[in-house]
mmCIF file with all atom_site columns, C-alpha atoms in Angstrom:
data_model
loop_
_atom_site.group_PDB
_atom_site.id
_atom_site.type_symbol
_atom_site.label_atom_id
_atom_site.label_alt_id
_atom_site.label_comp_id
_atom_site.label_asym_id
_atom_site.label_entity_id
_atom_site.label_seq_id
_atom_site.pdbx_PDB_ins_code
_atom_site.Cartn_x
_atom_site.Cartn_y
_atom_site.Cartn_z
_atom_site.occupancy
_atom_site.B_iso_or_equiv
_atom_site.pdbx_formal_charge
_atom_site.auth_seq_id
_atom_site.auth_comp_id
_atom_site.auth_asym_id
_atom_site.auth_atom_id
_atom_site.pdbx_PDB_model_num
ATOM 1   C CA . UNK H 1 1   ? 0.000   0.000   0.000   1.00 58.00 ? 1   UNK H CA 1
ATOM 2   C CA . UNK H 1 2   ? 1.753   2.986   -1.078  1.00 82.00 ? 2   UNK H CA 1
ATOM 3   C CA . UNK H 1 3   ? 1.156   6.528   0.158   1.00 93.00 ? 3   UNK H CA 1
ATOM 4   C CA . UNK H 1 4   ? -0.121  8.584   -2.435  1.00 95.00 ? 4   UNK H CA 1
ATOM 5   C CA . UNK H 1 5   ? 1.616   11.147  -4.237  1.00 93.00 ? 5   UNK H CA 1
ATOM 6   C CA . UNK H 1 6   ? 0.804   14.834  -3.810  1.00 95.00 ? 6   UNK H CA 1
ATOM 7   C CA . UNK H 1 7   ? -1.132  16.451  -6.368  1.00 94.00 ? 7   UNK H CA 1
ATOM 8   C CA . UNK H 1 8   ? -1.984  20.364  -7.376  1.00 93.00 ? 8   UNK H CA 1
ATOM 9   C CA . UNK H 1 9   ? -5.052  21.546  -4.711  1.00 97.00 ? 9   UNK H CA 1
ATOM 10  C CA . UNK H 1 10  ? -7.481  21.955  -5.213  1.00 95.00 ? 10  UNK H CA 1
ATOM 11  C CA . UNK H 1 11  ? -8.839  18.033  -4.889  1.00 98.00 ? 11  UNK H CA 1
ATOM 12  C CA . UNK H 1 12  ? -10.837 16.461  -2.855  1.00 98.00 ? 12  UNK H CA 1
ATOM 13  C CA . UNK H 1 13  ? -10.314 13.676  0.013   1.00 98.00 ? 13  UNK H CA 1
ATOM 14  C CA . UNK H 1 14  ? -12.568 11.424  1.855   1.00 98.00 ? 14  UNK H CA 1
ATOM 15  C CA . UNK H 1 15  ? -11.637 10.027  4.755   1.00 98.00 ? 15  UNK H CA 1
ATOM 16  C CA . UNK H 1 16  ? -13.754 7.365   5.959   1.00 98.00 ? 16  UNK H CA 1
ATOM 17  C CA . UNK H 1 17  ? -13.138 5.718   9.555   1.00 98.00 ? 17  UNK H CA 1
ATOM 18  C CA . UNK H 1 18  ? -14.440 2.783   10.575  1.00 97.00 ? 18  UNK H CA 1
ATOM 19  C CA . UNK H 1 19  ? -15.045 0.652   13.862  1.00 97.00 ? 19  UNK H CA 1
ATOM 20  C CA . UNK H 1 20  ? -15.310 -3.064  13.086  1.00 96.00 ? 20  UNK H CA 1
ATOM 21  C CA . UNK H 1 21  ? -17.744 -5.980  13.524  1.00 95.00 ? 21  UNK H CA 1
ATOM 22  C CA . UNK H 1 22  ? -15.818 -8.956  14.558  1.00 94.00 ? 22  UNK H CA 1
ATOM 23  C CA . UNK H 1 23  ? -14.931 -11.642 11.523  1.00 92.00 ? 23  UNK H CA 1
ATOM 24  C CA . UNK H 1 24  ? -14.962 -11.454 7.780   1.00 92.00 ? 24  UNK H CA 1
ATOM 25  C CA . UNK H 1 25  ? -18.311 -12.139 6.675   1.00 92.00 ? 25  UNK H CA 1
ATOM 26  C CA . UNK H 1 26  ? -16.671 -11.093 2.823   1.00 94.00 ? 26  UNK H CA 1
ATOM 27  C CA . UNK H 1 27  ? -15.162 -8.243  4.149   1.00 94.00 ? 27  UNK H CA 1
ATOM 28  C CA . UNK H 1 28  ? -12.006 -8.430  2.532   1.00 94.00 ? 28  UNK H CA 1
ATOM 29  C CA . UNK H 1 29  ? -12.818 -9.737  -0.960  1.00 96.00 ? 29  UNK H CA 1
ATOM 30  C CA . UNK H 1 30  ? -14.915 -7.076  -1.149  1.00 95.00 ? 30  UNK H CA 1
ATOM 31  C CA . UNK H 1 31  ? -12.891 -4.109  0.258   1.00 94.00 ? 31  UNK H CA 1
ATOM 32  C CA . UNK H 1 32  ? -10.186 -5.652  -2.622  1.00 95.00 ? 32  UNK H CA 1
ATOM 33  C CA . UNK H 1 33  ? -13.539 -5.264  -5.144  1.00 97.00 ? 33  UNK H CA 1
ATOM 34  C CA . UNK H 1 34  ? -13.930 -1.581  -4.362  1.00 96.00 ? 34  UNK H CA 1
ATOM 35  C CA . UNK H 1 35  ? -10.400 -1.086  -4.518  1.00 94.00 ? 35  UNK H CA 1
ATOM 36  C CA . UNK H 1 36  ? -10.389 -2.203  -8.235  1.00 96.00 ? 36  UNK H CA 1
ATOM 37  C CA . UNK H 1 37  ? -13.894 -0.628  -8.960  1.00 97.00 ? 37  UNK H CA 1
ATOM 38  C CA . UNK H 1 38  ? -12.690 3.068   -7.867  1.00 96.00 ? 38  UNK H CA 1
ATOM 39  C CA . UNK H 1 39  ? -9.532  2.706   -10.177 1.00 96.00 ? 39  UNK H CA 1
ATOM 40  C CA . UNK H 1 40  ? -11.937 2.580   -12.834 1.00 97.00 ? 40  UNK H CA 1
ATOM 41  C CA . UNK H 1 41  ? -14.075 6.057   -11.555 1.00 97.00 ? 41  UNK H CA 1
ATOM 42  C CA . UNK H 1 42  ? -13.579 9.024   -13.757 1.00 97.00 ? 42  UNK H CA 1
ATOM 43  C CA . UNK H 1 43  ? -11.802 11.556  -11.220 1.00 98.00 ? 43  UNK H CA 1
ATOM 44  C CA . UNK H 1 44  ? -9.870  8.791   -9.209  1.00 98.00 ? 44  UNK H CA 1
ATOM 45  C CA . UNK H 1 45  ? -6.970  9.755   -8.053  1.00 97.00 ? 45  UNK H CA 1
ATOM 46  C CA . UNK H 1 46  ? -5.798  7.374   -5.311  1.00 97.00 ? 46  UNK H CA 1
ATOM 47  C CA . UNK H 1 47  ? -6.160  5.983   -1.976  1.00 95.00 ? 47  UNK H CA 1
ATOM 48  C CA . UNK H 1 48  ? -4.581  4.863   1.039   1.00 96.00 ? 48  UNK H CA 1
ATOM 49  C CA . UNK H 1 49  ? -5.811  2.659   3.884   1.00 96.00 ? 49  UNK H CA 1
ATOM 50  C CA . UNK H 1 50  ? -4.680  1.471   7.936   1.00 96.00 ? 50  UNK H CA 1
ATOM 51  C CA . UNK H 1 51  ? -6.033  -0.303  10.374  1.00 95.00 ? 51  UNK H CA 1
ATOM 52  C CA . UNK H 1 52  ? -5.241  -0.337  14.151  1.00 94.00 ? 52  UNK H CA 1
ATOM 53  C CA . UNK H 1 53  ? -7.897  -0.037  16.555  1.00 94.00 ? 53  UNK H CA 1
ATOM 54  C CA . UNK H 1 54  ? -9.768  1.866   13.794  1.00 96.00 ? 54  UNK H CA 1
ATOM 55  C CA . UNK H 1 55  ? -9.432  1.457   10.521  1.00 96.00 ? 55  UNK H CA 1
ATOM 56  C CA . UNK H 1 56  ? -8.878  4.772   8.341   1.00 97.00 ? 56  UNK H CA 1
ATOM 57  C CA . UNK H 1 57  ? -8.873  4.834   4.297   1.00 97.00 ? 57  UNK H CA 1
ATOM 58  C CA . UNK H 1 58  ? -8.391  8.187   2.660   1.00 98.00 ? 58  UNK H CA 1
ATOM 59  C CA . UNK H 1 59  ? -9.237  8.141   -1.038  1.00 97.00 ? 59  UNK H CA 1
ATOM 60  C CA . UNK H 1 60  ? -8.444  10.858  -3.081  1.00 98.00 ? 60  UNK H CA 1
ATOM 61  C CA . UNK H 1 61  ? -10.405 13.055  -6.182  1.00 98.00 ? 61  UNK H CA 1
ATOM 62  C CA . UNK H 1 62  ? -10.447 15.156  -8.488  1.00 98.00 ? 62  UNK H CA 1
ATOM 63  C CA . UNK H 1 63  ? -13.805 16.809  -7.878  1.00 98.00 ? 63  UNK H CA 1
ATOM 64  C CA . UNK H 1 64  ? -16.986 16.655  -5.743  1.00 98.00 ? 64  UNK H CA 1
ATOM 65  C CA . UNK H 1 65  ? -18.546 14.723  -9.060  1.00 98.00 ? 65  UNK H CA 1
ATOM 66  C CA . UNK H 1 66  ? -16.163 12.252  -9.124  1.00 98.00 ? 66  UNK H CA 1
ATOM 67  C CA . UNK H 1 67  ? -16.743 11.730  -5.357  1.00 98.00 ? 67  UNK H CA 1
ATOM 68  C CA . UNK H 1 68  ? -20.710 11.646  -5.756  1.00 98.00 ? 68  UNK H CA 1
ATOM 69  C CA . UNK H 1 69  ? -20.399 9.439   -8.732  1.00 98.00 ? 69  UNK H CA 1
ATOM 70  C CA . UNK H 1 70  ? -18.329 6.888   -6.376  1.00 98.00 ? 70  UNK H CA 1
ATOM 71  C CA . UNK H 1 71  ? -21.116 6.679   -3.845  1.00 97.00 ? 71  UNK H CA 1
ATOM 72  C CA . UNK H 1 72  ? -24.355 6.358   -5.945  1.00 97.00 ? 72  UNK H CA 1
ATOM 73  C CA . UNK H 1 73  ? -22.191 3.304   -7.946  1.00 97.00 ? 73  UNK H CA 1
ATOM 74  C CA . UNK H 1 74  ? -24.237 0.716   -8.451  1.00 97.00 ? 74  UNK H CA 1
ATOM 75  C CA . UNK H 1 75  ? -22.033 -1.718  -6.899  1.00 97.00 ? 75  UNK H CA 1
ATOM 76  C CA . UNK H 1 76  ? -20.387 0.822   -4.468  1.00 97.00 ? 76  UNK H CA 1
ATOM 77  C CA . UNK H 1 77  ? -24.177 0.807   -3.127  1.00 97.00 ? 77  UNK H CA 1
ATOM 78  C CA . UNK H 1 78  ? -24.502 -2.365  -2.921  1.00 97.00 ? 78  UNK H CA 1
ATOM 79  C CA . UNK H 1 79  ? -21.419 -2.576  -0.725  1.00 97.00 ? 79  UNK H CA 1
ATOM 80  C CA . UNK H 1 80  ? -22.063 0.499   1.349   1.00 97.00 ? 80  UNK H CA 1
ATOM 81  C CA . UNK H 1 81  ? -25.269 -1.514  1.855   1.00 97.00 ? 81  UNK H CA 1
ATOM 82  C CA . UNK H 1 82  ? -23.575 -4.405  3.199   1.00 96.00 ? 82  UNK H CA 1
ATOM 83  C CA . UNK H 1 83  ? -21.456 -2.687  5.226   1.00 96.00 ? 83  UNK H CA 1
ATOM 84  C CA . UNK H 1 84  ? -23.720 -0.958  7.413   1.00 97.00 ? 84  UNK H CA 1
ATOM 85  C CA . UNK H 1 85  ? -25.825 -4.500  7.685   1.00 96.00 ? 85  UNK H CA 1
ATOM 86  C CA . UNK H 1 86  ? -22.705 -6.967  8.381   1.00 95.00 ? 86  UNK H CA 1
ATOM 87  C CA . UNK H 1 87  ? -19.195 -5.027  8.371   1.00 96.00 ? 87  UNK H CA 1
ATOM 88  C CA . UNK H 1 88  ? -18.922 -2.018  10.320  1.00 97.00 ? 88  UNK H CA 1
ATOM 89  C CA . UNK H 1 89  ? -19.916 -0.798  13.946  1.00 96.00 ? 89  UNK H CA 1
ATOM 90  C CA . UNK H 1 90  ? -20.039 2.546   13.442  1.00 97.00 ? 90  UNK H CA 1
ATOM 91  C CA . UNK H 1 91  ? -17.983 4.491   10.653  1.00 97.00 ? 91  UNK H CA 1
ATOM 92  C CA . UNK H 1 92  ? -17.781 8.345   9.581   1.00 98.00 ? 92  UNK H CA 1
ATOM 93  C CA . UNK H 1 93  ? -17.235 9.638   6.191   1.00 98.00 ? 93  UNK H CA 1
ATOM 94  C CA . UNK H 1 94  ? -15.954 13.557  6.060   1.00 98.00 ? 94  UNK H CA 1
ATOM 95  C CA . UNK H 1 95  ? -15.526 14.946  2.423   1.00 98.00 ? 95  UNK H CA 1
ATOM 96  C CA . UNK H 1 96  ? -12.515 17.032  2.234   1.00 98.00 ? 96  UNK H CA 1
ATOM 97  C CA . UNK H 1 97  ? -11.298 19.869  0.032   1.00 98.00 ? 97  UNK H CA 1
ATOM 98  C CA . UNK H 1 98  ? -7.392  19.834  -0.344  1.00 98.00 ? 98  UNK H CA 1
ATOM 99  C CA . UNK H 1 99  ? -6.408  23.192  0.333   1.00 98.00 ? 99  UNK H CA 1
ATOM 100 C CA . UNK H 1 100 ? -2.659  22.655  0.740   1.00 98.00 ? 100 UNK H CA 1
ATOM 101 C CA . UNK H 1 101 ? 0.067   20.102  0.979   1.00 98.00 ? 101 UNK H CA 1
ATOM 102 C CA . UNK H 1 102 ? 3.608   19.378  1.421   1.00 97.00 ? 102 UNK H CA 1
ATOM 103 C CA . UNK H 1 103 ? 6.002   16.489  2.033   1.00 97.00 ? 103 UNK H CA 1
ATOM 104 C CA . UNK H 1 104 ? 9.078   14.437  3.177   1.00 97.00 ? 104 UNK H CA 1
ATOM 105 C CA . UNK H 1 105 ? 11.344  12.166  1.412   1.00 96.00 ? 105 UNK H CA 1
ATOM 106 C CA . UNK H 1 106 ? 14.639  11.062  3.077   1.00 92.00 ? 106 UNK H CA 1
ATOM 107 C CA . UNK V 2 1   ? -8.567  5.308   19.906  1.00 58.00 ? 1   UNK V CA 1
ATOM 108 C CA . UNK V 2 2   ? -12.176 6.242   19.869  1.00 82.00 ? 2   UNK V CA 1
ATOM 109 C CA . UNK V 2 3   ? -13.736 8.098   16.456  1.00 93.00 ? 3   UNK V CA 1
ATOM 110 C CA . UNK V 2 4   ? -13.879 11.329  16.471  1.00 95.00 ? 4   UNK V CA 1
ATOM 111 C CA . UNK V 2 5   ? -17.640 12.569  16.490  1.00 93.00 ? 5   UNK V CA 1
ATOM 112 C CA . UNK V 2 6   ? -18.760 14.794  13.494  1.00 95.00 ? 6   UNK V CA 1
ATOM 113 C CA . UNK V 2 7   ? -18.414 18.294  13.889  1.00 94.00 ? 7   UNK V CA 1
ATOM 114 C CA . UNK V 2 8   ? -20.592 21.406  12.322  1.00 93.00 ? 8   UNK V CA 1
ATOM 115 C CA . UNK V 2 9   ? -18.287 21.761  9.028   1.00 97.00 ? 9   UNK V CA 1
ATOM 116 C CA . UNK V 2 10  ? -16.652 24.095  7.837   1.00 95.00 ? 10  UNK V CA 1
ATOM 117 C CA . UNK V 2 11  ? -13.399 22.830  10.277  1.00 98.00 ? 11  UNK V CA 1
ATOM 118 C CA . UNK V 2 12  ? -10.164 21.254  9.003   1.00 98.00 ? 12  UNK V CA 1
ATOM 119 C CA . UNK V 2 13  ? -8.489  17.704  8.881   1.00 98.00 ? 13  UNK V CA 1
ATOM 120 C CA . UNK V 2 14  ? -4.825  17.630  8.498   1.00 98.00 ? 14  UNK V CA 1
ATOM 121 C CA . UNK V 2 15  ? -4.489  14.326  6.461   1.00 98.00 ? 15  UNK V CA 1
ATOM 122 C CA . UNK V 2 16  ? -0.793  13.224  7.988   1.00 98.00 ? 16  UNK V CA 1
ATOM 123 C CA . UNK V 2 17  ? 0.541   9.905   5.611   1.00 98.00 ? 17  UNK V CA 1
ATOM 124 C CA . UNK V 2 18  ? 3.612   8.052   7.191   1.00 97.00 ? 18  UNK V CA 1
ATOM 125 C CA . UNK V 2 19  ? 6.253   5.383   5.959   1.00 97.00 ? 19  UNK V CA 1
ATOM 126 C CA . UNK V 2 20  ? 7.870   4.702   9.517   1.00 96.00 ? 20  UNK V CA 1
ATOM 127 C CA . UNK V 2 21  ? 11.588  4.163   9.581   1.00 95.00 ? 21  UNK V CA 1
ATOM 128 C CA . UNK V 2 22  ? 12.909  0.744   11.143  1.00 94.00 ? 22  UNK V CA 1
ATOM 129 C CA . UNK V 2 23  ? 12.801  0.446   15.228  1.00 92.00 ? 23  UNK V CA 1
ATOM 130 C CA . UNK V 2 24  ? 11.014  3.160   18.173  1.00 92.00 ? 24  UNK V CA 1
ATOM 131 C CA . UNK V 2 25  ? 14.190  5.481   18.898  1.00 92.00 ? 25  UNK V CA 1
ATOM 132 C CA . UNK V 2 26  ? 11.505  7.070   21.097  1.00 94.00 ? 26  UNK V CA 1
ATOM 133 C CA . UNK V 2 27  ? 8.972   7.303   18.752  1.00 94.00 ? 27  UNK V CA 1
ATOM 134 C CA . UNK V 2 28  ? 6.381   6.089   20.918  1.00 94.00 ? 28  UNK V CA 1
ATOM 135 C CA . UNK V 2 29  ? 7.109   7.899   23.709  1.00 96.00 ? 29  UNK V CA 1
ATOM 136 C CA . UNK V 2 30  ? 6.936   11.214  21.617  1.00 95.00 ? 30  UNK V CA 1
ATOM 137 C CA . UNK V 2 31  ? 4.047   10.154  20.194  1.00 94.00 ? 31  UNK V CA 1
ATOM 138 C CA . UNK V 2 32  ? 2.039   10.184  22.869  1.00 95.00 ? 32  UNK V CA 1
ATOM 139 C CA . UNK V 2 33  ? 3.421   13.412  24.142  1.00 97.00 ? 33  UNK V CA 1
ATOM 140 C CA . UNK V 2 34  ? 2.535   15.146  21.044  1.00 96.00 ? 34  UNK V CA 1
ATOM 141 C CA . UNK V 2 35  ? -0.765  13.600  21.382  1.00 94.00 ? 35  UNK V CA 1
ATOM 142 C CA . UNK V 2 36  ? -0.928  15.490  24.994  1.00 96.00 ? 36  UNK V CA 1
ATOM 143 C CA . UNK V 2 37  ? 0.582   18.575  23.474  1.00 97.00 ? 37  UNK V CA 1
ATOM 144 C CA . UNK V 2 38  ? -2.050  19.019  20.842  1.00 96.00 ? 38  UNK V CA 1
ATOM 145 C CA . UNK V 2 39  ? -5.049  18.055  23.311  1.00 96.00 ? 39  UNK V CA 1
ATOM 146 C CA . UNK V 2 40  ? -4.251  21.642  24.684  1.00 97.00 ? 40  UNK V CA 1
ATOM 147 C CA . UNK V 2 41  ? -3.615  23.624  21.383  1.00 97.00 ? 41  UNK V CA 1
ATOM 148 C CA . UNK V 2 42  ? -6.660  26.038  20.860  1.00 97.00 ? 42  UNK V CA 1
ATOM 149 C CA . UNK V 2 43  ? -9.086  24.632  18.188  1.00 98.00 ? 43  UNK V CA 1
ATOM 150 C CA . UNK V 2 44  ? -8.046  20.948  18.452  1.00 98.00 ? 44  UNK V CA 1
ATOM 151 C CA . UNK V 2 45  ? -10.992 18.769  18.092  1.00 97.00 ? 45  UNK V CA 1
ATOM 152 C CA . UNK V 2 46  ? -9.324  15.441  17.972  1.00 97.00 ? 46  UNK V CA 1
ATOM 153 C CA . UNK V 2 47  ? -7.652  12.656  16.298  1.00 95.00 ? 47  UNK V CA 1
ATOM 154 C CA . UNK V 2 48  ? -7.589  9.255   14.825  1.00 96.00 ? 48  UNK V CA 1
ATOM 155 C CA . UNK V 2 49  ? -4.806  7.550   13.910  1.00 96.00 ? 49  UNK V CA 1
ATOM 156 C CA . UNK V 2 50  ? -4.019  4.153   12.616  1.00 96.00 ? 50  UNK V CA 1
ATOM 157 C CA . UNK V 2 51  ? -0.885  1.569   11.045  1.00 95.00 ? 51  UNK V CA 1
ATOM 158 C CA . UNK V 2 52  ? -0.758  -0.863  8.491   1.00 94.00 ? 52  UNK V CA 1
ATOM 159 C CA . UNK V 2 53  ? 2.050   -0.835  6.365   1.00 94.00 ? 53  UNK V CA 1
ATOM 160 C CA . UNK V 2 54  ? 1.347   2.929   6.302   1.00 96.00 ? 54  UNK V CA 1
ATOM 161 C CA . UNK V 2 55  ? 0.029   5.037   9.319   1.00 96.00 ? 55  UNK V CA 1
ATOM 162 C CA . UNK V 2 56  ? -2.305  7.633   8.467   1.00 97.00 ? 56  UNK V CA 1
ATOM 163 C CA . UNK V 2 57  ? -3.212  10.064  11.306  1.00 97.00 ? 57  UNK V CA 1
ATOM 164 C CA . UNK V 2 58  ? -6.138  12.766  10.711  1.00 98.00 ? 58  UNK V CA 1
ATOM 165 C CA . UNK V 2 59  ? -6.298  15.779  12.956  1.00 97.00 ? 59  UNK V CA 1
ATOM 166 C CA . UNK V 2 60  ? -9.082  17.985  13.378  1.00 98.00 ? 60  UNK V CA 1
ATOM 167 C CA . UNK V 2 61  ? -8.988  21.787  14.007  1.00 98.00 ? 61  UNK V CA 1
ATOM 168 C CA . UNK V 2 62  ? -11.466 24.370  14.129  1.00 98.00 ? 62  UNK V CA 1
ATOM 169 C CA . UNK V 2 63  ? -9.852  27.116  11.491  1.00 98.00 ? 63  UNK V CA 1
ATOM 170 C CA . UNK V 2 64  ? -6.706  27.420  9.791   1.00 98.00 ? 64  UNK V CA 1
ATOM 171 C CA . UNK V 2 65  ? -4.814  29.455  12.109  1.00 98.00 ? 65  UNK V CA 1
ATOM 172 C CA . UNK V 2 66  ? -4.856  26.590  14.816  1.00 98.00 ? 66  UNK V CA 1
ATOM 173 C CA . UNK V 2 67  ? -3.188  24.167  12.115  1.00 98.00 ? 67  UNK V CA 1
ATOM 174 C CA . UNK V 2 68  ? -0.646  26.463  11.381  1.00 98.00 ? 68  UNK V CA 1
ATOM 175 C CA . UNK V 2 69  ? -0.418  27.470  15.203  1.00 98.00 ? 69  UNK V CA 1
ATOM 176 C CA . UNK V 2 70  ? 0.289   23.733  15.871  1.00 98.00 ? 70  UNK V CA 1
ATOM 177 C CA . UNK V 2 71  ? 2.870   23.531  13.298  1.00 97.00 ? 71  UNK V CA 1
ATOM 178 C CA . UNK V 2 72  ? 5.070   26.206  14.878  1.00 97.00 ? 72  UNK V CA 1
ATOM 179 C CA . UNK V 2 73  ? 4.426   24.718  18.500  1.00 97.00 ? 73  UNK V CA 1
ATOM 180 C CA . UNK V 2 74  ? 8.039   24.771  19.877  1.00 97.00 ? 74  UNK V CA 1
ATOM 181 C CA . UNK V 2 75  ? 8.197   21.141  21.433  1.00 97.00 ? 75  UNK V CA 1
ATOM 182 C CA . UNK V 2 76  ? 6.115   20.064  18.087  1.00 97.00 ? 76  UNK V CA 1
ATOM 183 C CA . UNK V 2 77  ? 8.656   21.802  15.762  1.00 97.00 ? 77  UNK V CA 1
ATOM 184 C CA . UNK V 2 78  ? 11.686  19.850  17.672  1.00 97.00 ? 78  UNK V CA 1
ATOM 185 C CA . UNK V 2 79  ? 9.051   16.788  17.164  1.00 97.00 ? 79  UNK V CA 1
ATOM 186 C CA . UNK V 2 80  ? 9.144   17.316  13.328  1.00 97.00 ? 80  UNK V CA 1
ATOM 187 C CA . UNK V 2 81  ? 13.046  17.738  13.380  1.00 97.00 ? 81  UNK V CA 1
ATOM 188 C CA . UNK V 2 82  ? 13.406  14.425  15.167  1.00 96.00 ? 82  UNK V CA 1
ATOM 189 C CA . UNK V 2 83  ? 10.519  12.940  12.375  1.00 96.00 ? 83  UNK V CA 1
ATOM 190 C CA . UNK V 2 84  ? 12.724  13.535  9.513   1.00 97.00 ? 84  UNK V CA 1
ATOM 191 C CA . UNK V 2 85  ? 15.991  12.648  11.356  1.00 96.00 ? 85  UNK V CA 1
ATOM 192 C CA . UNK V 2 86  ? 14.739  9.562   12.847  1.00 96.00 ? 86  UNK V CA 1
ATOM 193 C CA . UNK V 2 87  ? 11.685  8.434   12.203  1.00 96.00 ? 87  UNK V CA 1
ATOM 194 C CA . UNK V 2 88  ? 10.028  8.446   8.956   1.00 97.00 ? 88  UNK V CA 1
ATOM 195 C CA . UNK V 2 89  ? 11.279  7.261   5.333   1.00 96.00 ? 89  UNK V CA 1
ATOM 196 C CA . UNK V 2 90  ? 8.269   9.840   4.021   1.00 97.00 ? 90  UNK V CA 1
ATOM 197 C CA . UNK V 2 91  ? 5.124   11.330  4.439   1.00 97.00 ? 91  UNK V CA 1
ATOM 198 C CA . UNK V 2 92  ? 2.689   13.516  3.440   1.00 98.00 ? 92  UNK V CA 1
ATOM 199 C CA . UNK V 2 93  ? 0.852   16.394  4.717   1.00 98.00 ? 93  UNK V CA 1
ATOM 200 C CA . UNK V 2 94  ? -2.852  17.575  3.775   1.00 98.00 ? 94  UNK V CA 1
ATOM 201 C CA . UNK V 2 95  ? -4.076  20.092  5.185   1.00 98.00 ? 95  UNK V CA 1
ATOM 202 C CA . UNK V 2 96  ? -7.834  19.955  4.430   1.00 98.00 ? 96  UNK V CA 1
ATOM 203 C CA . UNK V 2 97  ? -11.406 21.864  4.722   1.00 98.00 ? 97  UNK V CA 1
ATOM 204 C CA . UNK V 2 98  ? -14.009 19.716  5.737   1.00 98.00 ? 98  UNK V CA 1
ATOM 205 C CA . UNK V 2 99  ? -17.110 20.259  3.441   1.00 98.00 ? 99  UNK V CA 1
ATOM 206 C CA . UNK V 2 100 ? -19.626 17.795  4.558   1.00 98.00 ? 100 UNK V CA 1
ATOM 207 C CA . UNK V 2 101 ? -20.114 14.657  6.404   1.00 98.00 ? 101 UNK V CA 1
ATOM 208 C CA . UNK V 2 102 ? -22.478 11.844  7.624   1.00 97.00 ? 102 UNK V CA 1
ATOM 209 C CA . UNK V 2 103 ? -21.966 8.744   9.708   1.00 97.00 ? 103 UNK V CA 1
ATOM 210 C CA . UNK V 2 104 ? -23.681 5.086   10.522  1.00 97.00 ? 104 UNK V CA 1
ATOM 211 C CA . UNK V 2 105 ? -24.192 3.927   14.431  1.00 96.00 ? 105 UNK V CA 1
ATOM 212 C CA . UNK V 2 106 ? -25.448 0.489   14.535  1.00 91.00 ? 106 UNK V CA 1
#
């Protein structure tokens, strides 16, 4: 899982943190499904993901469109269905305008 | 590490993306303190933070001139000296308006 490259603000982020149920109940194939569906999204950009305690995944856009377009996906609902039935405890989803960035490479 | 509770956007998320160098060489230990330091900065709101092969960490802060205030905190500025001495390969740094949000409680 790479980080993701810094692009030219303004974009957008999501970040979306989660609490888990306990087990898999297709958790995983699915999260790797998502991961290859939003490639495939006009405006995509990237994402990055970690879980500790809480899992956090920030994906990265080039617009709000592009980010509204993700969630109303058919399959994206599907899965965002799921997820609040069988997957997650309790998650929060904050869309983000990228107002400025920097970084560090040794 | 609880969640951190939606907020009444506009606020900010700095979007911190890590690539952790080999071994603590008190990592941990500053962690934590910078995690005390920035509970008292004025317009903190929280934090999440997680690590996978990556660790993202997203703080939250009520305008832009508490960000930048808690960039040029002395003890966090010696923090960010020892971070690209020690203990990161890379990272990133978003600094990020909030523009909307929802969440699921089961």
């Amino acid at each position: 899982m790479p980080i993701v490259p810094l692009f030219k603000p303004p974009y957008y982020a999501v970040v979306f943190t989660s609490l888990r149920t306990e087990g898999d109940a297709g958790y995983a194939s699915m999260a790797a499904r998502m991961d290859e569906l939003a490639r495939q999204q006009p405006g995509y950009l990237g994402f990055e993901s970690a879980r500790s305690e809480i899992g956090i995944t920030v994906s990265y856009w080039r617009d709000l469109e592009s980010v509204r377009a993700w969630k109303q996906q058919l399959e994206h609902l599907d899965a965002q269905r799921r997820g609040r039935d069988e997957w997650y405890e309790t998650y929060t989803v904050r869309v983000c305008r990228v107002e400025y960035e920097y970084d560090f490479k040794r």
